[in-house]
């Protein structure tokens, strides 16, 4: 009996989107950014959301993080519905780390001060957490930039710092909104591999937004493909490739067949959209 | 400290302009034999600034004190009010029109009325300075706060930051450039407002002396006081520039 209960607890998904809708009303028009969206993400999962620009990818994780509120539907965290009628408590927010498309660093703080800002705001500014911050800084190779101001650091270093800032309070979930989209190919590949090793080490749950098909296949357990107008889910593609993943896999036939399938899916979505 | 070419140019160019201007003034006064009561020569004015220093000094002090105290009250009041206005729609609706009213109304027109209530002392002049100087700080701070990029608000929101934390870590530092634009203008406004207040009534401060000397056609002394006002204004301006360098330590 006890075992049964245990099992039940373990199968509660980390994140659930239940029939989520988001409508934006602007002065000129009404935009259905997300329509009837459903998604379940397990603890320790790595899922990507992919789709053409404007299909509601950002809107989804921004709702989950409480930056904006859904028009209808439910989101559950660890099986508990999120109350979107008021700003989330810090207790809830602490479970998540949000990584923006831009580094979004504050120029008056050094990289280290930027990274440790969440500790100040969350009231976690203890030696333990500071030590953890230092560890993350060294794991990501940011030591030599730690005491520089953002303006003095490279784009790659800033984006790394953005990732570290979102992790410094030990969240259980990382929400990443096209985090490396602005970086060049080489750097992006490198950061993706770093991300995978961090993910494996921390057993953290990641929702990763991208419009790069290869990146999505390389990183994810499953990929949610979205279409636009209205923003909606068209298909969930599970990626059954062995881990650990490596960049060499990109040229392997199974990898290529996944990317081809996704490209076709997104292509047909975009074609329909043009018509 | 090594002076760069740019710094030297920045100092030298205005100095040359200044000397040319005063040289021309000096030459014109003697060439056209202008009477001293109409337009004294710069050399005469500077001489008076030195010779009559003991007469001027108490007034310099009073004016400087009024400007400085008024300014030091105006800046925090302006910033605080701007913070309130931008935090709450109702407060904004209630207060914004009055701030514009205060910026657009020339203060000199209010001072005589205020003096009916409060007499001719330094207090009323300080209040005059505050009213004139805070509103420009307020206006620029409001602009600065409203121009904070949404993405920075979102950053603070992801951490569940409260209002005070957001102000301290993000909003004020983002708005600081605009705030300083207001503070710089308010330093100038403070000086102008103080002299205007001293013009209107009383016999304290450089403003009152400028009026007094010109009534007796002692134009040289009058100009000497005006030059001292300029020096106070320059000091205030320099003080703010110094402060700005100290406060905004990061590159923008
Ligand atoms: N704050 C907003 N106000 C109005 N419309 C918005 C807002 N945010 C997003 N949208 C609209 O919602 C749709 C989805 O946006 P977004 O989630 O940013 O798409 P994606 O991230 O997939 O490119 C777009 O049409 C966008 O214009
Ligand atoms: Mg987006």
CSV table of C-alpha atoms in Angstrom, one decimal, chain B residues 105-121 124-125 127-129 131-132 193-202:
chain,number,residue,atom,x,y,z
B,105,UNK,CA,4.0,79.4,-13.4
B,106,UNK,CA,6.9,81.9,-13.0
B,107,UNK,CA,7.6,81.8,-9.3
B,108,UNK,CA,8.2,85.5,-9.0
B,109,UNK,CA,4.5,86.0,-9.3
B,110,UNK,CA,3.9,83.8,-6.3
B,111,UNK,CA,6.4,85.2,-3.9
B,112,UNK,CA,4.7,88.4,-3.0
B,113,UNK,CA,1.6,86.5,-2.2
B,114,UNK,CA,3.5,84.0,-0.1
B,115,UNK,CA,5.2,86.9,1.7
B,116,UNK,CA,1.8,88.2,2.8
B,117,UNK,CA,1.5,85.0,4.8
B,118,UNK,CA,5.0,84.3,5.9
B,119,UNK,CA,6.8,87.7,6.1
B,120,UNK,CA,10.1,88.6,4.4
B,121,UNK,CA,12.5,86.2,6.1
B,124,UNK,CA,9.9,82.2,2.5
B,125,UNK,CA,12.8,82.6,0.0
B,127,UNK,CA,10.3,77.8,0.1
B,128,UNK,CA,10.3,79.8,-3.1
B,129,UNK,CA,13.5,78.1,-4.2
B,131,UNK,CA,8.9,75.2,-5.3
B,132,UNK,CA,10.7,76.3,-8.3
B,193,UNK,CA,14.6,81.6,-8.0
B,194,UNK,CA,16.5,82.8,-5.0
B,195,UNK,CA,17.6,86.0,-6.7
B,196,UNK,CA,14.0,86.6,-7.9
B,197,UNK,CA,12.8,86.2,-4.3
B,198,UNK,CA,15.5,88.6,-3.0
B,199,UNK,CA,14.5,91.1,-5.7
B,200,UNK,CA,11.0,91.2,-4.5
B,201,UNK,CA,11.5,92.1,-0.9
B,202,UNK,CA,13.9,92.3,2.1
